[in-house]
Coordinates of C-alpha atoms in Angstrom, one line a residue:
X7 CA -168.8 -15.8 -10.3
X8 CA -168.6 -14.8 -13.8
X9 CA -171.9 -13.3 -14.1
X10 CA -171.7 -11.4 -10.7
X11 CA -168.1 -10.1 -12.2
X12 CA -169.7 -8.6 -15.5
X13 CA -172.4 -7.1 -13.6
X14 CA -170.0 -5.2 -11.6
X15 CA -168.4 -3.8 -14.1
X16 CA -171.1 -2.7 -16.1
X17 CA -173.1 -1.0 -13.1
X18 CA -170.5 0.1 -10.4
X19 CA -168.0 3.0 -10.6
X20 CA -164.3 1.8 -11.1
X21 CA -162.1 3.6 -8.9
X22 CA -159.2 5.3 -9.4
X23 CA -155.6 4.2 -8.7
X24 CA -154.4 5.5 -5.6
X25 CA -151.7 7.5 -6.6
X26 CA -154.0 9.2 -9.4
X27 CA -156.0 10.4 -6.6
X28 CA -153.1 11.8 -4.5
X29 CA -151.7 14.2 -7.2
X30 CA -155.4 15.2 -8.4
X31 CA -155.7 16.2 -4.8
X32 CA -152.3 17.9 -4.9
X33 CA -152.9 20.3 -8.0
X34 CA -156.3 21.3 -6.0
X35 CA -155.1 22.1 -3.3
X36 CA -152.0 24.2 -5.0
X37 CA -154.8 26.0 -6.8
X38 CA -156.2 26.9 -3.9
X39 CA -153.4 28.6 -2.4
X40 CA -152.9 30.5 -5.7
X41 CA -156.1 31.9 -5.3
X42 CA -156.1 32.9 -1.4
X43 CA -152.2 34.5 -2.6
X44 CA -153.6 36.9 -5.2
X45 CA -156.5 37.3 -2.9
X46 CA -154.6 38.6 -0.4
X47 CA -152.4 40.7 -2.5
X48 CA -155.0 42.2 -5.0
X49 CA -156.1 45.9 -4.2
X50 CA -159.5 45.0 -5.5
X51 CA -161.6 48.4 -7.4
X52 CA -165.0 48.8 -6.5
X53 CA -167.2 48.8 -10.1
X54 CA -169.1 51.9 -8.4
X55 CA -166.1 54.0 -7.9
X56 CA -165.0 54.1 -11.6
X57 CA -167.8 56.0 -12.7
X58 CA -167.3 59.0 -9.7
X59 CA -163.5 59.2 -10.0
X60 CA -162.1 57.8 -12.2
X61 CA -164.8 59.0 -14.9
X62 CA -164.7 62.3 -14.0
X63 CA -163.0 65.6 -15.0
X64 CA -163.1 68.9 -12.9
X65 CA -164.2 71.9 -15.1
X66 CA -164.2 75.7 -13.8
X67 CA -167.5 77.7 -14.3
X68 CA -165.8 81.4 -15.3
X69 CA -167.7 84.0 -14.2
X70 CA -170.5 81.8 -12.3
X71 CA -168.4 80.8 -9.1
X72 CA -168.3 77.6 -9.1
X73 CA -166.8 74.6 -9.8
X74 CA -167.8 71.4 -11.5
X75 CA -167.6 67.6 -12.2
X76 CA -168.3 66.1 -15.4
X77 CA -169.3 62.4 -15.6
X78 CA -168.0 61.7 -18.8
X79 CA -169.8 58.9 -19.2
X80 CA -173.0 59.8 -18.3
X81 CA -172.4 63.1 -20.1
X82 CA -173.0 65.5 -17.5
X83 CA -172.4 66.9 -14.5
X84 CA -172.7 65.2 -11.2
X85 CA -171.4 67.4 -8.6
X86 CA -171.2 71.0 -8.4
X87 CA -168.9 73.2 -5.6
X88 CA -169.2 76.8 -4.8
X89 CA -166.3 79.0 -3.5
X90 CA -164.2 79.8 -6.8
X91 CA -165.3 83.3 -6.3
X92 CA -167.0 85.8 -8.1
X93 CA -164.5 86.8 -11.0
X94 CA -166.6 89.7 -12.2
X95 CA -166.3 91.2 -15.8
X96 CA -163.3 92.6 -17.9
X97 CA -159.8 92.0 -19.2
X98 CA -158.1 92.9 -15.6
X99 CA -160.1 90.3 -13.7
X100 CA -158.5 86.7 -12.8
X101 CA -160.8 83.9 -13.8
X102 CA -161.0 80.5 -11.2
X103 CA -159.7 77.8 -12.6
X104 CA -158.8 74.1 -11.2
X105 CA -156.1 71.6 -11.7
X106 CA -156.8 67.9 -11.8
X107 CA -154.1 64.5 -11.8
X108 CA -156.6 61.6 -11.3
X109 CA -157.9 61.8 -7.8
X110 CA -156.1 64.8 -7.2
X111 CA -158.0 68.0 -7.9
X112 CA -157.0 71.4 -6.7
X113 CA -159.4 74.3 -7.4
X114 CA -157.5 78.3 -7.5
X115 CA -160.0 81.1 -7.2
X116 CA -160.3 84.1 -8.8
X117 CA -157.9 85.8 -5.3
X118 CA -155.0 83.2 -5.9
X119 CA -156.0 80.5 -3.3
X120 CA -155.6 76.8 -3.7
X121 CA -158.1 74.7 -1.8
X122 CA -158.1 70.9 -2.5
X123 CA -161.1 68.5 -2.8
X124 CA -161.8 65.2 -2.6
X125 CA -163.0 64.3 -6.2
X126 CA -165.2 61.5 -4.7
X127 CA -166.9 63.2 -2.3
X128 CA -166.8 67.0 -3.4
X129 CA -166.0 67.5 0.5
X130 CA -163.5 70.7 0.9
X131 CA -160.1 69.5 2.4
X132 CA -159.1 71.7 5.2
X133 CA -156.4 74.6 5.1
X134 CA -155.9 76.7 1.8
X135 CA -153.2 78.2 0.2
X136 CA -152.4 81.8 -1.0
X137 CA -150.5 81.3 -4.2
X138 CA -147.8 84.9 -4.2
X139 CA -149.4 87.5 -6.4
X140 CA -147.3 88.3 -9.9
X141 CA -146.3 91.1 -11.5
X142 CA -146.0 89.8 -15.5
X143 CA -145.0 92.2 -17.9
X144 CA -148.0 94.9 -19.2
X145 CA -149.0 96.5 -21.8
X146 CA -148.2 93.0 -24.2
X147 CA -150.2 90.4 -25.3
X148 CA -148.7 87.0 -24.4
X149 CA -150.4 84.0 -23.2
X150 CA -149.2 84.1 -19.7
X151 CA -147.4 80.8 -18.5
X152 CA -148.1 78.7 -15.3
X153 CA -147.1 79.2 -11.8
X154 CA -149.6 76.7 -9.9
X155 CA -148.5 72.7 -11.8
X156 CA -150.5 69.3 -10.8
X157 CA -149.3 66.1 -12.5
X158 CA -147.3 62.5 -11.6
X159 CA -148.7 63.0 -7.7
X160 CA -146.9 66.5 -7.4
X161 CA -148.6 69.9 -6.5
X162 CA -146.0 73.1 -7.5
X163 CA -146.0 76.6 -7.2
X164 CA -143.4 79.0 -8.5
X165 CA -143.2 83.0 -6.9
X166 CA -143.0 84.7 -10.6
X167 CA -141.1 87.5 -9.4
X168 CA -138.4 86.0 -7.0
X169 CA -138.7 82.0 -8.4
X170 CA -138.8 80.3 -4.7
X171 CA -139.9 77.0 -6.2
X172 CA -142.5 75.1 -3.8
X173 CA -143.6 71.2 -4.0
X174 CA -145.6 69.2 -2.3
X175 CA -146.1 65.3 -2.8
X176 CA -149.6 63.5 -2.8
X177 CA -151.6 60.6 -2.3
X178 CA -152.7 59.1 -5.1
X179 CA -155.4 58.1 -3.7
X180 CA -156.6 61.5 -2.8
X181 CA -157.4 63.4 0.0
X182 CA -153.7 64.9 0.6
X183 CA -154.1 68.3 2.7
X184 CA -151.8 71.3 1.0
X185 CA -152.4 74.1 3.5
X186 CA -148.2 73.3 4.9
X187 CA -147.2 73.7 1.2
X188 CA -145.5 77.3 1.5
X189 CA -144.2 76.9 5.0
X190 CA -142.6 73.0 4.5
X191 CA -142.4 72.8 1.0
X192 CA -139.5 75.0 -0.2
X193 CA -137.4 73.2 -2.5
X194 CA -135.1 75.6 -4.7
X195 CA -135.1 79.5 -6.6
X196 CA -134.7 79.7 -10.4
X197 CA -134.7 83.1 -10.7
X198 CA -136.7 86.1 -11.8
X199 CA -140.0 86.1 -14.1
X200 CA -140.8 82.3 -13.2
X201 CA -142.9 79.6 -14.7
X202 CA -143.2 76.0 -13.7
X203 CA -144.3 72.6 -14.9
X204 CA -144.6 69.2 -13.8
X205 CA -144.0 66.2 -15.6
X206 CA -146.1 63.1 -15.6
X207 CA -143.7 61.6 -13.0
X208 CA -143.9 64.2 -10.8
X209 CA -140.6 65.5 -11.6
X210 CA -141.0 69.8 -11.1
X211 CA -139.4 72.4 -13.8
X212 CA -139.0 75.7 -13.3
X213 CA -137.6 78.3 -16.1
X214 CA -136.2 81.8 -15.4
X215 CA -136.3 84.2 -18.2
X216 CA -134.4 86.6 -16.3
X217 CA -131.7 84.1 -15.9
X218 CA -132.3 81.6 -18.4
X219 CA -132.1 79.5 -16.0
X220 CA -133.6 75.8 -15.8
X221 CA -134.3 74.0 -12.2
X222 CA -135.2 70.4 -12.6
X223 CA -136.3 68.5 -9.2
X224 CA -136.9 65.0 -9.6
X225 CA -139.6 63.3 -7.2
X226 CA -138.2 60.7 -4.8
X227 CA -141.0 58.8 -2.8
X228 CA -142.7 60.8 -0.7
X229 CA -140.6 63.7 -1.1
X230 CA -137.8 64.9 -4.1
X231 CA -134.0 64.5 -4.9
X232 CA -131.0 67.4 -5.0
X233 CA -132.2 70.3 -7.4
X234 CA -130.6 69.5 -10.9
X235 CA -129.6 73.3 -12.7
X236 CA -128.8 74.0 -16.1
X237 CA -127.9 77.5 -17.7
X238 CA -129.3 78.4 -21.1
X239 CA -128.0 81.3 -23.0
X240 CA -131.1 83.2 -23.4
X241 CA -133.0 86.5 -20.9
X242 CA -135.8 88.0 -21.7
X243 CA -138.9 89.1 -19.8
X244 CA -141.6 85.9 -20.0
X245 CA -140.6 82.1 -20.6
X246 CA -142.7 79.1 -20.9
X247 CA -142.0 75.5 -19.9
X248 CA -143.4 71.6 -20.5
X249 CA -142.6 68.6 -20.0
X250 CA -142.5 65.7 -23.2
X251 CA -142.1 62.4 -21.1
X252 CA -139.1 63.3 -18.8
X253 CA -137.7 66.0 -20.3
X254 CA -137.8 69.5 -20.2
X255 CA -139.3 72.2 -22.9
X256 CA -138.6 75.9 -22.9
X257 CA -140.1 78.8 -25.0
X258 CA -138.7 82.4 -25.1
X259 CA -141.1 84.5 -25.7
X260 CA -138.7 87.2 -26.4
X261 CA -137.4 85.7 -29.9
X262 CA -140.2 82.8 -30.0
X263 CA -137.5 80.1 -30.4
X264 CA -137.9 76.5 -28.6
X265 CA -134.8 74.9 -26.4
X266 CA -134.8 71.5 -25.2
X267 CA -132.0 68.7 -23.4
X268 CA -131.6 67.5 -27.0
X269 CA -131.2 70.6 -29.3
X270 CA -127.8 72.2 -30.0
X271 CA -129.6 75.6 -31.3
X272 CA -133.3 77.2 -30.5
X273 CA -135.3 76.3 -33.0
X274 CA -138.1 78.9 -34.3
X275 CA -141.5 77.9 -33.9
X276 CA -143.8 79.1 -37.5
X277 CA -146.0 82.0 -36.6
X278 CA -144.2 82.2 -33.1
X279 CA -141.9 85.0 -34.1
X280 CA -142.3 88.9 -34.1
X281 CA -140.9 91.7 -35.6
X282 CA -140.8 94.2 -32.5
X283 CA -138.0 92.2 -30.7
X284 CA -138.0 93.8 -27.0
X285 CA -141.2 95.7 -27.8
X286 CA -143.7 92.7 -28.4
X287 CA -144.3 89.2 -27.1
X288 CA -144.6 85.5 -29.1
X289 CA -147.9 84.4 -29.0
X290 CA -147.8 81.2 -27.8
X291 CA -147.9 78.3 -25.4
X292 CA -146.7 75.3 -25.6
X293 CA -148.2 72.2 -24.9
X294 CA -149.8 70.4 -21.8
X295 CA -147.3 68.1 -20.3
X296 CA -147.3 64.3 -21.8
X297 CA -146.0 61.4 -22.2
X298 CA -142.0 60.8 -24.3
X299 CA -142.1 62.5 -28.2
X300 CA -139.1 63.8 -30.9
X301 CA -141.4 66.5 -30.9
X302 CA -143.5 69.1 -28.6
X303 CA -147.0 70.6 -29.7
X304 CA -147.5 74.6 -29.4
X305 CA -150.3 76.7 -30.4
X306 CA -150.4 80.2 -32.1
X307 CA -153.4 82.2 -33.2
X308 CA -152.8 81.0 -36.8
X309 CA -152.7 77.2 -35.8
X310 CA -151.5 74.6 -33.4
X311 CA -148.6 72.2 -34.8
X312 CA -145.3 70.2 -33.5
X313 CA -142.1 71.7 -33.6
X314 CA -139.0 68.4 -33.1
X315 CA -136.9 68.9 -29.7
X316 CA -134.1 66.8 -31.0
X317 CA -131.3 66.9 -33.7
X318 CA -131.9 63.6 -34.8
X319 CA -136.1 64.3 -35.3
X320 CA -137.4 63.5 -38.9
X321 CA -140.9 65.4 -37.7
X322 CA -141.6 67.5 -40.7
X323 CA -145.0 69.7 -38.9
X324 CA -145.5 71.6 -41.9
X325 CA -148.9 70.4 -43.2
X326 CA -149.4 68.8 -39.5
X327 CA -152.2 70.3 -36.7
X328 CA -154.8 72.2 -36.6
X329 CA -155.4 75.7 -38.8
X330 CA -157.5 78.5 -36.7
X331 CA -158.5 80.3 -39.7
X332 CA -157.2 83.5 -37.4
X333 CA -154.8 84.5 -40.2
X334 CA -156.1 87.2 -41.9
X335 CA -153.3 89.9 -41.0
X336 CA -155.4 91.4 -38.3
X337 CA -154.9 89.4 -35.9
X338 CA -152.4 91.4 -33.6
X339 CA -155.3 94.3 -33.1
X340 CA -158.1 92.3 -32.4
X341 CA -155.8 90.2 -29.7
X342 CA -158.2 91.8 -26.7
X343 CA -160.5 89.2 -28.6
X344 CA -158.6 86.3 -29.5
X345 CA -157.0 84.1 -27.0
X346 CA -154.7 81.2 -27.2
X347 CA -154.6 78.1 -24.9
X348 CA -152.6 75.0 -24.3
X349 CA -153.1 72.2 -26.6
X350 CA -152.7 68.5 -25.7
X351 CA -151.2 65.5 -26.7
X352 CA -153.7 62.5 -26.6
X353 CA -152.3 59.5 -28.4
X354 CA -151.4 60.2 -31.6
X355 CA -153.9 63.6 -31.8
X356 CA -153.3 67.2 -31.7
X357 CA -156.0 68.4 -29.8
X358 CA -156.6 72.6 -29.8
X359 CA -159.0 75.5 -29.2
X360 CA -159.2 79.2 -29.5
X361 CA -161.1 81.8 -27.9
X362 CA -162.2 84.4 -30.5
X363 CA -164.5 87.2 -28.7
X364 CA -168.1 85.2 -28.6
X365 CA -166.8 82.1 -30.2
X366 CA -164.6 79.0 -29.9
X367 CA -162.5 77.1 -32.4
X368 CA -161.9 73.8 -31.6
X369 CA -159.8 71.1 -33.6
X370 CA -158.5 67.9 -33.9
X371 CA -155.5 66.1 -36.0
X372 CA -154.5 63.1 -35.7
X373 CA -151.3 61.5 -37.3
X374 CA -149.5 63.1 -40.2
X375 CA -152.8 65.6 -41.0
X376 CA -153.9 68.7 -41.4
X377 CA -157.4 69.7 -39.9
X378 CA -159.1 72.7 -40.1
X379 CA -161.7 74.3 -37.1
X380 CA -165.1 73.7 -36.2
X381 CA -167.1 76.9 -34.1
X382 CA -169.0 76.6 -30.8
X383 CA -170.5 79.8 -30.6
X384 CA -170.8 81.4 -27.4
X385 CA -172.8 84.9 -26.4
X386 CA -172.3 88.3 -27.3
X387 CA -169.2 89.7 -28.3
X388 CA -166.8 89.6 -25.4
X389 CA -163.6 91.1 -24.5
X390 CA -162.0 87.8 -23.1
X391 CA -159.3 87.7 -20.1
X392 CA -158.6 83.6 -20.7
X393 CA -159.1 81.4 -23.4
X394 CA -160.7 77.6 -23.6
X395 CA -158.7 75.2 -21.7
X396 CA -158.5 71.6 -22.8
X397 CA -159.3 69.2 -19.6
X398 CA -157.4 65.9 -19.9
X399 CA -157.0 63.9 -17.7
X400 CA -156.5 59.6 -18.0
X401 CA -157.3 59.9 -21.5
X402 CA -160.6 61.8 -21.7
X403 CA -160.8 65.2 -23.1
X404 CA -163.7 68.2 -22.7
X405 CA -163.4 72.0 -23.5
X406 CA -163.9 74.3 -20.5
X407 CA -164.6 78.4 -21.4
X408 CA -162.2 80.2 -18.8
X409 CA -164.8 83.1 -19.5
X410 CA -168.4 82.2 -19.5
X411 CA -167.5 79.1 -17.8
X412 CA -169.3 76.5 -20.5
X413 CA -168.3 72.8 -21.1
X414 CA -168.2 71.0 -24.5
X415 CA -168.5 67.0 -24.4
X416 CA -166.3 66.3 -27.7
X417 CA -167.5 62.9 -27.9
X418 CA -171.5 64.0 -28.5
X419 CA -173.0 64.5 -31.8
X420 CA -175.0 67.7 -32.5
X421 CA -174.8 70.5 -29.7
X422 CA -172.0 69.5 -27.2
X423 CA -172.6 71.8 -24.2
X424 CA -173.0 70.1 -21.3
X425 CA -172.8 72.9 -18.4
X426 CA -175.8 73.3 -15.6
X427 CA -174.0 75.7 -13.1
X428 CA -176.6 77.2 -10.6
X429 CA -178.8 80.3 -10.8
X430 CA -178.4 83.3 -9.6
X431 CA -175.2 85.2 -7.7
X432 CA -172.1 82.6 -6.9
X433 CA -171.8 81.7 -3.4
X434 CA -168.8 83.0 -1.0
X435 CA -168.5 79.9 1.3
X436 CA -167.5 76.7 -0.5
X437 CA -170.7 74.8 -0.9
X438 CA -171.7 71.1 -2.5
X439 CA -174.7 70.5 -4.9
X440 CA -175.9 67.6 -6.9
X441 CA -176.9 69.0 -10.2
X442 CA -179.6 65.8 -10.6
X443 CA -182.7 67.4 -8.9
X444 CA -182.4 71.1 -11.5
X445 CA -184.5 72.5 -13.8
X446 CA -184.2 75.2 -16.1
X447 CA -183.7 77.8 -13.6
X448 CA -181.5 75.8 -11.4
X449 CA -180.7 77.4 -7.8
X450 CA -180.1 75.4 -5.0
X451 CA -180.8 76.7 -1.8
X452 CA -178.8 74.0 0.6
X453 CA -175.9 71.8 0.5
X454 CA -177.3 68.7 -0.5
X455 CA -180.0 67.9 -2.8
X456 CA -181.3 64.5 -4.1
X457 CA -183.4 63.0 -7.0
X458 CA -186.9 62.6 -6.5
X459 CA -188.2 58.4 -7.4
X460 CA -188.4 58.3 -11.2
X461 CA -187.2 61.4 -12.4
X462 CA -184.2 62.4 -14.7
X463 CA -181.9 64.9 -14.3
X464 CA -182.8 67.8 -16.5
X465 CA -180.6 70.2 -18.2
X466 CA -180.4 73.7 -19.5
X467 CA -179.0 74.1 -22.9
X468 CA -179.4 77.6 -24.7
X469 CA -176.2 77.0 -26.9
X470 CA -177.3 77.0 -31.1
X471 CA -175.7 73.7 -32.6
X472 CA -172.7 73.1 -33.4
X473 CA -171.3 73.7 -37.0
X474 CA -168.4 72.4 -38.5
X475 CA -166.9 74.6 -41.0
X476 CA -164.0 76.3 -41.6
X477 CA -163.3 80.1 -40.3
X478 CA -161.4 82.5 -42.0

């Protein structure tokens, strides 16, 4: 009995006490509901969709056409779409240009239409809009403020010469058609010599600088709340508008002065100012809408900086931004050259760029610095209608010439163009092409194109490298 008992224990499995078992069991099977919970409530993200959507910013080609997708990851484009229109040459001629808030992307072509896209697909969306035509002021130089706005789900238009405010809510997924956005979509007038903005909850703004008037219409759901008005003592004949987090920004460009929710007075933005006060415009524009700051960043041809948009603001932007080098005095003449754009706030950089005839200035400061420019040069020496916008969007950042149409990859060393728009004449009827299968003299001739087994897609660069030195 004693022997058969040791062996027992030393070669058989001793079993656990029932109630052990029960609660082991238990915790399983609570973990397993958990899991099939979160399962069932998780919207999941395909891996492959990141790189297509979410990795991509919409570019406009200028004077080519077109319009583009850059895969900033692979550090190119991956989808090209015709239909922007052929924008000609000359100062008088409107440039195509496209808007972009995540999956949202709404192209505007050189005639004032807005057609919307999938950004996945490149597929047209059906219907079209015909944004009302302005009549700015002429004969100044002013960097001309927005009357098309895309951000927080929201798509806005503003009539500049009546301000009938317009807004439309989409999917974030994507997709949304906009072609009911004039007939349906009427929301509020602010008044004469209009601009708009949208915040990055979707909230519209619209400024008057006939009436120095300021609309405010918050998004609700699928559609907005009660029109929110406030009077500022100020008319003049152009105003600009932002948003910094959920607040509203407005620049005079009569006097050059900044108002905000939070300041008692204007303030003066530095080199905003002029000394023809009803005879000239401020050169300037504020910055792209983002996210809640003391401050808001601007840009004038001498450099881009922060001016604060509260009292209580210890923001000293002297020595802070970015310095063109476009100071020289002369400035004012060779303005049919030298074009302003929007900077943006990324983190805590000042991100700007300047058209200057056949080159670009680009810089970047970040913190409590100064930076000076680096040069992209361009072509020829041209008499520029637009500037360089900054894309942004979900954190990444390339430059797009409004002009010539070329893209800049700021993340790549040594030359940073990255455009490959197609060969030969733009085409009238909104097209798709994947850029993958070009070659140096790329020019589809159907919609759809593919790769042929083990090749690479080629590129065509004729840009000089990039130097980094200071202008001026």
């Amino acid at each position: 009995m004693s022997a058969q008992g040791e062996e027992s224990r030393g070669t058989g499995r001793r079993r656990r006490p029932v109630w052990l078992r029960v609660v082991s069991g238990g915790i399983i099977s609570l973990l397993v509901v958990v899991a099939a919970i979160f399962a069932t409530r998780s919207d999941g993200q395909p891996v492959h969709d990141v790189a297509l959507t979410d990795g991509g910013l919409w570019v406009s080609g200028g004077r080519t056409g077109y319009w583009g997708r850059v895969n900033t990851g692979a550090h190119q484009f991956d989808l090209v779409l015709s239909g922007a229109g052929d924008a000609g040459t000359g100062r008088d001629v409107l440039r195509a240009d496209v808007l972009q808030d995540g999956r949202n992307a709404v192209g505007v072509t050189a005639d004032r239409r807005l057609i919307a896209f999938d950004t996945r697909t490149g597929e047209r969306i059906k219907g079209e809009v015909q944004v009302p035509e302005p009549t700015p002021v002429t004969g100044v130089d002013f960097h001309e403020p927005d009357r098309v706005a895309l951000g927080g789900d929201t798509l806005a238009v503003v009539d500049h010469d009546t301000g009938r405010i317009w807004g439309k809510r989409l999917d974030p997924a994507g997709g949304t058609p906009i072609a009911d956005l004039l007939d349906t979509g009427e929301l509020d007038t602010v008044g004469k010599q209009a601009a708009v903005t949208v915040d990055l909850d979707g909230d519209i703004m619209a400024v008057s600088a006939d009436s120095g008037r300021v609309v405010e219409i918050p998004a609700e759901g699928d559609g907005f709340g009660q029109p929110i008005r406030t009077d500022l003592d100020f008319s003049g004949r152009a105003a600009d508008i932002t948003a910094v987090g959920d607040e509203w920004v407005v620049l005079d460009l009569e006097t050059g002065d900044v108002m905000s929710e939070h300041l008692q007075d204007p303030q003066p933005i530095a080199g905003g100012t002029q000394d023809n006060a009803g005879e000239d415009l401020a050169m300037v524009a504020l910055q792209q809408p983002g996210p809640a700051s003391d401050v808001v960043g601007y840009q004038t041809l001498e450099r881009a900086g922060y001016a604060r948009i509260t009292e209580d603001s210890d923001h000293d932007g002297a020595d802070v931004g970015v310095v063109s080098g476009l100071d020289e005095g002369d400035e004012r003449p060779q303005a049919q050259f030298n074009k302003i754009s929007r900077p943006v706030v990324n983190g805590d950089c000042l991100y700007a760029a300047w058209g200057m005839g056949g080159t670009i200035l680009w810089g970047r400061a970040c913190g409590q610095t100064q930076a000076q420019t680096s040069q992209l040069p361009v072509a020829g020496n041209l008499t520029r209608r637009n500037g360089v916008a900054v894309r942004h969007d979900r954190g990444q950042l390339v430059l797009n010439d409004l002009d010539t149409g070329r893209v800049y990859d700021l993340t790549l060393p040594g030359d940073l163009r990255i455009d490959t728009w197609p060969g030969g004449a733009p085409r009238g009827d909104p097209e798709r092409y994947d850029p993958s299968g070009w070659g140096e003299d790329p020019s589809p001739s159907s919609t759809t194109s593919t790769r042929r087994p083990g090749s690479s897609p080629s590129k065509s660069r004729t840009s000089s490298p990039t130097t980094s030195t200071k202008t001026g």
